[in-house]
Short mmCIF file of C-alpha atoms in Angstrom, two decimals:
data_model
loop_
_atom_site.label_atom_id
_atom_site.label_comp_id
_atom_site.label_asym_id
_atom_site.label_seq_id
_atom_site.Cartn_x
_atom_site.Cartn_y
_atom_site.Cartn_z
CA UNK N 1 -58.94 36.76 23.29
CA UNK N 2 -59.16 34.23 26.07
CA UNK N 3 -55.49 34.82 26.88
CA UNK N 4 -56.21 38.45 27.73
CA UNK N 5 -59.45 37.79 29.54
CA UNK N 6 -62.87 39.30 29.01
CA UNK N 7 -65.80 40.34 31.18
CA UNK N 8 -68.25 37.46 31.13
CA UNK N 9 -71.40 39.58 31.45
CA UNK N 10 -72.73 43.07 30.90
CA UNK N 11 -73.51 43.54 34.58
CA UNK N 12 -70.00 42.38 35.45
CA UNK N 13 -68.47 45.13 33.34
CA UNK N 14 -70.92 47.80 34.55
CA UNK N 15 -70.24 47.03 38.21
CA UNK N 16 -66.47 46.82 37.67
CA UNK N 17 -66.33 50.08 35.70
CA UNK N 18 -68.71 51.83 38.08
CA UNK N 19 -66.61 50.52 40.96
CA UNK N 20 -63.56 52.10 39.35
CA UNK N 21 -65.40 55.41 39.14
CA UNK N 22 -66.86 55.14 42.65
CA UNK N 23 -64.03 56.00 44.98
CA UNK N 24 -63.27 57.88 48.16
CA UNK N 25 -63.77 61.22 46.37
CA UNK N 26 -67.43 60.41 45.68
CA UNK N 27 -68.11 59.91 49.37
CA UNK N 28 -66.13 62.71 50.98
CA UNK N 29 -65.81 65.22 48.14
CA UNK N 30 -69.15 65.33 46.32
CA UNK N 31 -71.45 65.85 49.36
CA UNK N 32 -69.59 68.85 50.76
CA UNK N 33 -69.32 70.42 47.30
CA UNK N 34 -73.10 70.09 47.01
CA UNK N 35 -73.69 71.71 50.39
CA UNK N 36 -71.27 74.56 49.61
CA UNK N 37 -72.57 75.26 46.09
CA UNK N 38 -76.29 75.69 46.15
CA UNK N 39 -77.52 72.26 47.22
CA UNK N 40 -79.69 70.58 44.59
CA UNK N 41 -78.67 73.27 42.09
CA UNK N 42 -75.15 71.82 42.15
CA UNK N 43 -76.53 68.28 41.79
CA UNK N 44 -78.48 69.34 38.69
CA UNK N 45 -75.44 71.00 37.10
CA UNK N 46 -73.24 68.04 38.03
CA UNK N 47 -75.61 65.54 36.39
CA UNK N 48 -75.81 67.64 33.22
CA UNK N 49 -72.03 68.04 33.00
CA UNK N 50 -71.47 64.37 33.76
CA UNK N 51 -73.17 63.60 30.47
CA UNK N 52 -72.03 66.54 28.36
CA UNK N 53 -68.37 66.38 29.46
CA UNK N 54 -67.42 63.20 31.30
CA UNK N 55 -69.52 60.73 29.30
CA UNK N 56 -67.95 61.66 25.90
CA UNK N 57 -64.44 61.22 27.34
CA UNK N 58 -65.50 57.94 28.97
CA UNK N 59 -66.72 56.74 25.56
CA UNK N 60 -63.41 57.71 23.96
CA UNK N 61 -61.57 55.47 26.42
CA UNK N 62 -63.98 52.55 26.00
CA UNK N 63 -63.87 52.70 22.19
CA UNK N 64 -60.07 52.92 22.08
CA UNK N 65 -59.77 50.03 24.51
CA UNK N 66 -62.12 47.65 22.75
CA UNK N 67 -60.84 48.52 19.26
CA UNK N 68 -57.20 47.89 20.12
CA UNK N 69 -57.62 45.09 22.71
CA UNK N 70 -54.50 46.50 24.34
CA UNK N 71 -53.09 48.19 27.39
CA UNK N 72 -52.91 51.98 27.46
CA UNK N 73 -49.38 52.30 26.06
CA UNK N 74 -49.91 49.98 23.09
CA UNK N 75 -53.46 51.22 22.47
CA UNK N 76 -52.48 54.88 22.13
CA UNK N 77 -49.51 53.83 20.03
CA UNK N 78 -51.84 51.94 17.67
CA UNK N 79 -54.40 54.69 17.12
CA UNK N 80 -51.77 57.40 16.62
CA UNK N 81 -49.23 55.27 14.76
CA UNK N 82 -46.45 57.14 16.51
CA UNK N 83 -44.19 57.22 19.54
CA UNK N 84 -46.13 60.24 20.79
CA UNK N 85 -49.09 57.99 21.53
CA UNK N 86 -46.92 55.49 23.37
CA UNK N 87 -45.31 58.27 25.41
CA UNK N 88 -48.78 59.46 26.40
CA UNK N 89 -49.53 55.91 27.49
CA UNK N 90 -46.37 55.79 29.62
CA UNK N 91 -47.40 59.14 31.11
CA UNK N 92 -50.73 57.57 32.08
CA UNK N 93 -48.92 54.51 33.50
CA UNK N 94 -46.79 56.72 35.75
CA UNK N 95 -49.70 58.96 36.77
CA UNK N 96 -52.02 56.14 37.78
CA UNK N 97 -49.19 54.47 39.75
CA UNK N 98 -48.55 57.68 41.70
CA UNK N 99 -52.28 58.12 42.34
CA UNK N 100 -52.49 54.58 43.68
CA UNK N 101 -49.45 55.22 45.90
CA UNK N 102 -51.14 58.04 47.85
CA UNK N 103 -54.61 56.50 47.52
CA UNK N 104 -53.40 53.31 49.21
CA UNK N 105 -52.10 55.35 52.14
CA UNK N 106 -55.52 56.91 52.72
CA UNK N 107 -57.31 53.59 52.16
CA UNK N 108 -55.00 51.90 54.64
CA UNK N 109 -56.01 54.42 57.27
CA UNK N 110 -59.65 53.52 56.47
CA UNK N 111 -58.80 49.96 57.51
CA UNK N 112 -57.24 51.13 60.78
CA UNK N 113 -60.25 53.33 61.58
CA UNK N 114 -62.53 50.38 60.78
CA UNK N 115 -60.66 48.25 63.34
CA UNK N 116 -60.67 51.00 65.98
CA UNK N 117 -64.28 50.38 67.17
CA UNK N 118 -63.41 46.71 67.73
CA UNK N 119 -60.33 47.68 69.76
CA UNK N 120 -62.44 50.10 71.81
CA UNK N 121 -65.05 47.43 72.53
CA UNK N 122 -62.23 45.19 73.82
CA UNK N 123 -60.96 47.97 76.06
CA UNK N 124 -57.66 48.32 74.17
CA UNK N 125 -57.35 52.07 74.63
CA UNK N 126 -53.72 52.38 73.55
CA UNK N 127 -54.42 50.37 70.40
CA UNK N 128 -57.47 52.54 69.65
CA UNK N 129 -55.37 55.70 69.98
CA UNK N 130 -52.70 54.26 67.66
CA UNK N 131 -55.29 53.16 65.08
CA UNK N 132 -56.93 56.60 65.00
CA UNK N 133 -53.80 58.79 65.14
CA UNK N 134 -53.80 61.80 62.80
CA UNK N 135 -52.84 60.84 59.26
CA UNK N 136 -50.00 63.37 59.08
CA UNK N 137 -48.49 62.90 62.56
CA UNK N 138 -45.09 61.28 63.04
CA UNK N 139 -46.65 58.78 65.45
CA UNK N 140 -48.82 57.50 62.58
CA UNK N 141 -45.98 56.67 60.16
CA UNK N 142 -45.68 53.04 61.27
CA UNK N 143 -49.44 52.55 61.17
CA UNK N 144 -49.73 54.20 57.74
CA UNK N 145 -46.99 52.00 56.29
CA UNK N 146 -48.45 48.80 57.79
CA UNK N 147 -52.05 49.29 56.71
CA UNK N 148 -51.09 50.68 53.33
CA UNK N 149 -49.25 47.40 52.74
CA UNK N 150 -52.32 45.43 53.83
CA UNK N 151 -54.53 47.39 51.46
CA UNK N 152 -52.19 46.95 48.50
CA UNK N 153 -51.89 43.22 49.29
CA UNK N 154 -55.70 42.97 49.21
CA UNK N 155 -55.80 44.85 45.91
CA UNK N 156 -53.06 42.69 44.41
CA UNK N 157 -54.71 39.45 45.47
CA UNK N 158 -57.88 40.46 43.60
CA UNK N 159 -56.11 41.66 40.45
CA UNK N 160 -53.91 38.55 40.31
CA UNK N 161 -57.07 36.52 39.70
CA UNK N 162 -57.45 38.10 36.26
CA UNK N 163 -60.40 39.83 34.64
CA UNK N 164 -63.16 37.26 35.17
CA UNK N 165 -62.04 35.46 38.34
CA UNK N 166 -60.51 38.49 40.01
CA UNK N 167 -61.80 41.92 38.99
CA UNK N 168 -65.30 40.91 37.83
CA UNK N 169 -65.86 38.32 40.55
CA UNK N 170 -65.13 40.77 43.35
CA UNK N 171 -66.81 43.77 41.72
CA UNK N 172 -70.17 41.97 41.51
CA UNK N 173 -69.89 41.25 45.24
CA UNK N 174 -68.43 44.50 46.53
CA UNK N 175 -70.66 46.95 44.66
CA UNK N 176 -73.97 45.48 45.93
CA UNK N 177 -72.45 45.41 49.42
CA UNK N 178 -71.60 49.10 49.02
CA UNK N 179 -75.19 49.94 48.07
CA UNK N 180 -76.60 47.92 50.98
CA UNK N 181 -74.31 49.51 53.59
CA UNK N 182 -74.83 53.06 52.36
CA UNK N 183 -78.62 52.59 52.25
CA UNK N 184 -78.75 51.20 55.79
CA UNK N 185 -76.60 54.06 57.08
CA UNK N 186 -78.80 56.64 55.34
CA UNK N 187 -81.95 55.16 56.90
CA UNK N 188 -80.37 55.20 60.35
CA UNK N 189 -78.87 58.72 60.15
CA UNK N 190 -82.15 60.24 58.92
CA UNK N 191 -83.83 59.13 62.16
CA UNK N 192 -81.47 61.26 64.29
CA UNK N 193 -81.93 64.81 65.55
CA UNK N 194 -80.51 67.40 63.15
CA UNK N 195 -80.69 65.15 60.09
CA UNK N 196 -83.62 67.00 58.50
CA UNK N 197 -81.72 70.28 58.58
CA UNK N 198 -78.86 68.61 56.72
CA UNK N 199 -81.29 67.07 54.28
CA UNK N 200 -82.75 70.51 53.52
CA UNK N 201 -79.27 71.88 52.79
CA UNK N 202 -78.71 68.97 50.42
CA UNK N 203 -81.97 68.76 48.46
CA UNK N 204 -83.26 72.34 48.38
CA UNK N 205 -81.75 74.21 45.42
CA UNK N 206 -80.31 77.71 45.60
CA UNK N 207 -80.74 78.71 41.97
CA UNK N 208 -79.04 82.04 42.58
CA UNK N 209 -75.75 80.11 42.46
CA UNK N 210 -76.49 77.98 39.41
CA UNK N 211 -74.52 80.20 37.01
CA UNK N 212 -71.74 80.91 39.49
CA UNK N 213 -68.32 80.31 37.86
CA UNK N 214 -67.13 78.52 41.01
CA UNK N 215 -70.15 76.19 40.95
CA UNK N 216 -69.69 75.40 37.26
CA UNK N 217 -65.97 74.72 37.62
CA UNK N 218 -66.51 72.59 40.72
CA UNK N 219 -69.26 70.61 38.98
CA UNK N 220 -67.12 70.10 35.87
CA UNK N 221 -64.19 68.92 37.94
CA UNK N 222 -66.32 66.55 39.99
CA UNK N 223 -68.02 65.14 36.87
CA UNK N 224 -64.70 64.55 35.10
CA UNK N 225 -62.67 63.14 37.94
CA UNK N 226 -65.44 61.09 39.56
CA UNK N 227 -65.58 58.81 36.53
CA UNK N 228 -61.92 57.82 36.81
CA UNK N 229 -61.01 59.37 33.45
CA UNK N 230 -57.69 60.26 31.87
CA UNK N 231 -55.38 57.63 33.36
CA UNK N 232 -56.38 54.57 31.33
CA UNK N 233 -58.56 52.64 33.77
CA UNK N 234 -61.63 52.83 31.54
CA UNK N 235 -59.50 52.23 28.46
CA UNK N 236 -58.12 49.00 29.90
CA UNK N 237 -61.54 47.86 31.13
CA UNK N 238 -62.89 48.67 27.66
CA UNK N 239 -60.34 46.32 26.15
CA UNK N 240 -62.00 43.46 28.05
CA UNK N 241 -65.54 44.14 26.72
CA UNK N 242 -67.19 41.69 24.34
CA UNK N 243 -67.47 42.82 20.72
CA UNK N 244 -71.21 42.12 20.84
CA UNK N 245 -71.95 44.87 23.38
CA UNK N 246 -73.29 48.32 22.47
CA UNK N 247 -70.66 50.63 23.88
CA UNK N 248 -72.78 53.82 24.19
CA UNK N 249 -75.33 51.93 26.30
CA UNK N 250 -72.64 50.46 28.56
CA UNK N 251 -71.02 53.85 29.02
CA UNK N 252 -74.35 55.42 29.96
CA UNK N 253 -75.00 52.67 32.51
CA UNK N 254 -71.61 53.28 34.14
CA UNK N 255 -72.30 57.02 34.30
CA UNK N 256 -75.72 56.46 35.89
CA UNK N 257 -74.33 54.15 38.59
CA UNK N 258 -71.50 56.57 39.38
CA UNK N 259 -73.91 59.50 39.67
CA UNK N 260 -76.27 57.39 41.77
CA UNK N 261 -73.57 56.54 44.31
CA UNK N 262 -72.48 60.18 44.51
CA UNK N 263 -76.07 61.29 45.19
CA UNK N 264 -76.52 58.56 47.83
CA UNK N 265 -73.27 59.65 49.47
CA UNK N 266 -74.71 63.13 49.78
CA UNK N 267 -77.85 61.75 51.39
CA UNK N 268 -75.61 60.11 54.00
CA UNK N 269 -72.83 62.63 54.63
CA UNK N 270 -74.66 65.96 54.77
CA UNK N 271 -77.40 64.84 57.21
CA UNK N 272 -74.68 63.09 59.27
CA UNK N 273 -72.71 66.34 59.46
CA UNK N 274 -75.73 68.22 60.77
CA UNK N 275 -76.47 65.46 63.28
CA UNK N 276 -72.86 65.90 64.40
CA UNK N 277 -73.39 69.67 64.64
CA UNK N 278 -76.51 69.05 66.72
CA UNK N 279 -74.35 66.90 69.03
CA UNK N 280 -71.77 69.66 69.48
CA UNK N 281 -69.23 68.62 66.84
CA UNK N 282 -67.73 71.43 64.73
CA UNK N 283 -68.44 70.92 61.00
CA UNK N 284 -67.24 74.29 59.70
CA UNK N 285 -63.65 75.42 59.26
CA UNK N 286 -62.13 78.78 60.17
CA UNK N 287 -63.31 80.35 56.90
CA UNK N 288 -66.89 79.25 57.44
CA UNK N 289 -66.83 76.50 54.80
CA UNK N 290 -67.71 72.87 55.43
CA UNK N 291 -64.83 70.70 56.59
CA UNK N 292 -64.19 68.28 53.73
CA UNK N 293 -61.73 65.60 52.66
CA UNK N 294 -59.60 63.84 55.29
CA UNK N 295 -60.70 66.34 57.94
CA UNK N 296 -64.31 65.25 57.47
CA UNK N 297 -63.62 61.52 57.40
CA UNK N 298 -60.92 61.27 60.07
CA UNK N 299 -62.00 64.02 62.48
CA UNK N 300 -65.59 65.26 62.12
CA UNK N 301 -67.38 61.94 61.62
CA UNK N 302 -65.36 59.96 64.22
CA UNK N 303 -66.15 62.71 66.74
CA UNK N 304 -69.80 62.32 65.79
CA UNK N 305 -69.63 58.53 66.26
CA UNK N 306 -68.18 59.04 69.76
CA UNK N 307 -71.25 61.06 70.79
CA UNK N 308 -73.49 58.09 69.95
CA UNK N 309 -72.27 55.82 72.73
CA UNK N 310 -72.11 52.06 72.11
CA UNK N 311 -74.10 52.19 68.87
CA UNK N 312 -71.48 54.61 67.57
CA UNK N 313 -68.97 51.74 67.36
CA UNK N 314 -71.34 49.78 65.12
CA UNK N 315 -72.04 52.78 62.90
CA UNK N 316 -68.33 53.64 62.71
CA UNK N 317 -67.44 50.09 61.71
CA UNK N 318 -70.13 50.06 58.99
CA UNK N 319 -69.10 53.48 57.69
CA UNK N 320 -65.40 52.67 57.37
CA UNK N 321 -66.26 49.28 55.84
CA UNK N 322 -68.16 51.29 53.22
CA UNK N 323 -65.10 53.47 52.63
CA UNK N 324 -62.84 50.43 52.27
CA UNK N 325 -65.16 48.89 49.66
CA UNK N 326 -65.22 52.15 47.70
CA UNK N 327 -61.42 52.30 47.86
CA UNK N 328 -60.88 48.68 46.76
CA UNK N 329 -63.18 48.90 43.73
CA UNK N 330 -61.12 51.88 42.54
CA UNK N 331 -57.69 50.54 43.43
CA UNK N 332 -58.11 47.29 41.48
CA UNK N 333 -58.79 49.29 38.31
CA UNK N 334 -55.77 51.51 38.95
CA UNK N 335 -53.43 48.56 39.47
CA UNK N 336 -54.78 46.84 36.36
CA UNK N 337 -53.47 49.69 34.13
CA UNK N 338 -49.74 49.04 34.71
CA UNK N 339 -50.35 45.28 35.09
CA UNK N 340 -51.93 45.05 31.63
CA UNK N 341 -48.92 46.82 30.13
CA UNK N 342 -46.29 44.67 31.84
CA UNK N 343 -48.15 41.42 31.03
CA UNK N 344 -48.72 42.25 27.36
CA UNK N 345 -45.62 44.22 26.43
CA UNK N 346 -43.00 42.63 28.67
CA UNK N 347 -44.27 39.05 28.62
CA UNK N 348 -44.34 38.51 32.38
CA UNK N 349 -47.00 36.29 33.94
CA UNK N 350 -49.98 38.02 35.52
CA UNK N 351 -49.34 37.05 39.15
CA UNK N 352 -45.66 37.89 38.95
CA UNK N 353 -46.47 41.26 37.30
CA UNK N 354 -49.16 42.09 39.85
CA UNK N 355 -46.98 41.51 42.90
CA UNK N 356 -43.91 43.12 41.32
CA UNK N 357 -45.87 46.30 40.55
CA UNK N 358 -47.69 46.26 43.89
CA UNK N 359 -44.33 46.15 45.69
CA UNK N 360 -43.05 49.02 43.55
CA UNK N 361 -46.11 51.14 44.30
CA UNK N 362 -45.82 50.21 47.98
CA UNK N 363 -42.26 51.52 47.96
CA UNK N 364 -43.57 54.83 46.59
CA UNK N 365 -46.26 54.85 49.30
CA UNK N 366 -43.60 54.34 51.98
CA UNK N 367 -41.56 57.25 50.62
CA UNK N 368 -44.66 59.47 50.76
CA UNK N 369 -45.57 58.21 54.25
CA UNK N 370 -42.12 58.95 55.68
CA UNK N 371 -42.08 62.42 54.07
CA UNK N 372 -45.81 63.05 54.45
CA UNK N 373 -45.95 66.83 54.89
CA UNK N 374 -43.59 67.45 51.99
CA UNK N 375 -44.88 64.88 49.48
CA UNK N 376 -48.52 63.94 50.12
CA UNK N 377 -50.14 67.18 48.94
CA UNK N 378 -47.53 67.62 46.19
CA UNK N 379 -48.18 64.18 44.65
CA UNK N 380 -51.95 64.73 44.79
CA UNK N 381 -51.61 68.12 43.05
CA UNK N 382 -49.27 66.85 40.33
CA UNK N 383 -51.43 63.84 39.48
CA UNK N 384 -55.04 64.98 39.93
CA UNK N 385 -54.82 68.73 39.29
CA UNK N 386 -52.26 68.73 36.48
CA UNK N 387 -51.62 65.33 34.95
CA UNK N 388 -55.13 63.83 34.93
CA UNK N 389 -56.93 66.67 33.11
CA UNK N 390 -54.09 67.04 30.61
CA UNK N 391 -54.23 63.31 29.89
CA UNK N 392 -57.97 63.66 29.34
CA UNK N 393 -57.25 66.46 26.87
CA UNK N 394 -54.71 64.30 25.03
CA UNK N 395 -57.23 61.44 24.75
CA UNK N 396 -59.79 63.82 23.23
CA UNK N 397 -57.24 65.11 20.71
CA UNK N 398 -56.14 61.60 19.74
CA UNK N 399 -59.73 60.40 19.34
CA UNK N 400 -61.11 63.52 17.66
CA UNK N 401 -58.21 64.56 15.44
CA UNK N 402 -55.74 61.71 14.96
CA UNK N 403 -57.65 58.41 14.93
CA UNK N 404 -59.46 57.77 11.63
CA UNK N 405 -63.24 58.22 11.85
CA UNK N 406 -63.97 55.13 9.74
CA UNK N 407 -62.04 52.97 12.21
CA UNK N 408 -64.02 54.42 15.13
CA UNK N 409 -67.31 53.79 13.33
CA UNK N 410 -66.27 50.25 12.44
CA UNK N 411 -65.66 49.54 16.13
CA UNK N 412 -69.05 50.92 17.14
CA UNK N 413 -70.71 48.76 14.45
CA UNK N 414 -69.23 45.63 16.02
CA UNK N 415 -71.92 45.80 18.70
CA UNK N 416 -74.51 47.80 16.75
CA UNK N 417 -74.61 47.48 12.94
CA UNK N 418 -76.92 50.52 12.74
CA UNK N 419 -74.57 52.74 14.78
CA UNK N 420 -74.03 55.12 11.85
CA UNK N 421 -77.70 56.15 11.93
CA UNK N 422 -77.83 56.53 15.71
CA UNK N 423 -77.92 59.80 17.64
CA UNK N 424 -74.62 58.98 19.36
CA UNK N 425 -72.64 58.91 16.11
CA UNK N 426 -74.27 62.11 14.87
CA UNK N 427 -73.17 64.05 17.94
CA UNK N 428 -70.21 62.40 19.66
CA UNK N 429 -67.42 62.65 16.99
CA UNK N 430 -67.58 66.42 16.59
CA UNK N 431 -68.36 66.89 20.28
CA UNK N 432 -65.23 65.06 21.46
CA UNK N 433 -63.27 66.88 18.75
CA UNK N 434 -64.29 70.45 19.48
CA UNK N 435 -66.30 70.84 22.68
CA UNK N 436 -64.54 68.54 25.15
CA UNK N 437 -61.00 69.87 24.54
CA UNK N 438 -62.17 73.47 24.97
CA UNK N 439 -64.09 72.71 28.15
CA UNK N 440 -61.17 70.76 29.64
CA UNK N 441 -58.72 73.58 28.83
CA UNK N 442 -61.05 76.15 30.41
CA UNK N 443 -61.52 73.94 33.47
CA UNK N 444 -57.77 73.38 33.77
CA UNK N 445 -56.97 77.07 33.45
CA UNK N 446 -59.68 78.12 35.88
CA UNK N 447 -58.84 75.55 38.56
CA UNK N 448 -55.03 75.56 38.35
CA UNK N 449 -53.89 78.87 36.85
CA UNK N 450 -56.89 81.17 37.29
#
């Protein structure tokens, strides 16, 4: 076991797994979905669905990972006893690599926007303009390629340290830093004019929307995707968990931390948007909906920071540092999926595998960057809207219908000899067998086809 590596502590795993789940989507996607879908009503539905949909799939990945002590390709091959399982693992390998390719582009721009306040303080106006150029403009290609490479190099340097000295060591430092920065920013923003109006939009529920199909689908999608499910990150992290740990408890802790960060992000972003509106910044698009995604992060909030004068540079630096931390904690888990496969199945050393794969993913990022308008949205749609939910469905089918129940129970008993009598075992096996696949299919049909 020592050759593969193992998380040295429970808190180390929780922070690493929660860091994987806490990404850029939590900070720019969740808050605007809340504001657009009934405020606290959406939060309530999201929390419920996080545990009735996302948590069971999370547990499937953790159990498969720890039982097989393998990368995604070999693990799915073991539990299915067929090439179909291995092909599903390769599918996950490719999907997570493509996700990291476009994710690194966005994260690289976070680095450039973090440096922009420093350039402005030094009076380097041309550098500031270059650092903050629009993500999709031709003028930004060189910047996107450069900072994407820096971000991937940072990610690779962490992953090359292994499970304990790389992933765990940095996760237990970065996640507390994330909580500290986001808390300080929340406290500051709530003191500004307009913040209370944003807070009311965030915390006051509109229960007339609680059964809205759009709200339910949005909440299901956010709950599923926010926990980094379907592409093997949790499976691989699960393979590094000690046999003495109670997996259901660990999974619940990860879910709670992920939900907590999403809720905190809402407490920051929505009041900040209304402070920006109070300062004359447009926060609504042409159709009357909140500006979300890259438009929110790279246009609305920077415009808000500019209205704050000198203090705006400090706030901008802290905010984009927060975004970089969220991006890194996710990217290290994504890179670990293909790294684990190459190290274990191909026999290459960890450092050599890490940098080889990082360079390959960087090449994909460069292709996307130089063909941004044609490829960026396409790659996101293929991976997150199509591939990720279908992989989640496959994992549920493998766990619920193919893998033998006595083997699953034996793995749970490793950390809890009384697992068979517990509430988790009485509910989870049939739930992941019948309920989760149906819900994922409905969600997939409604969001992609319907």
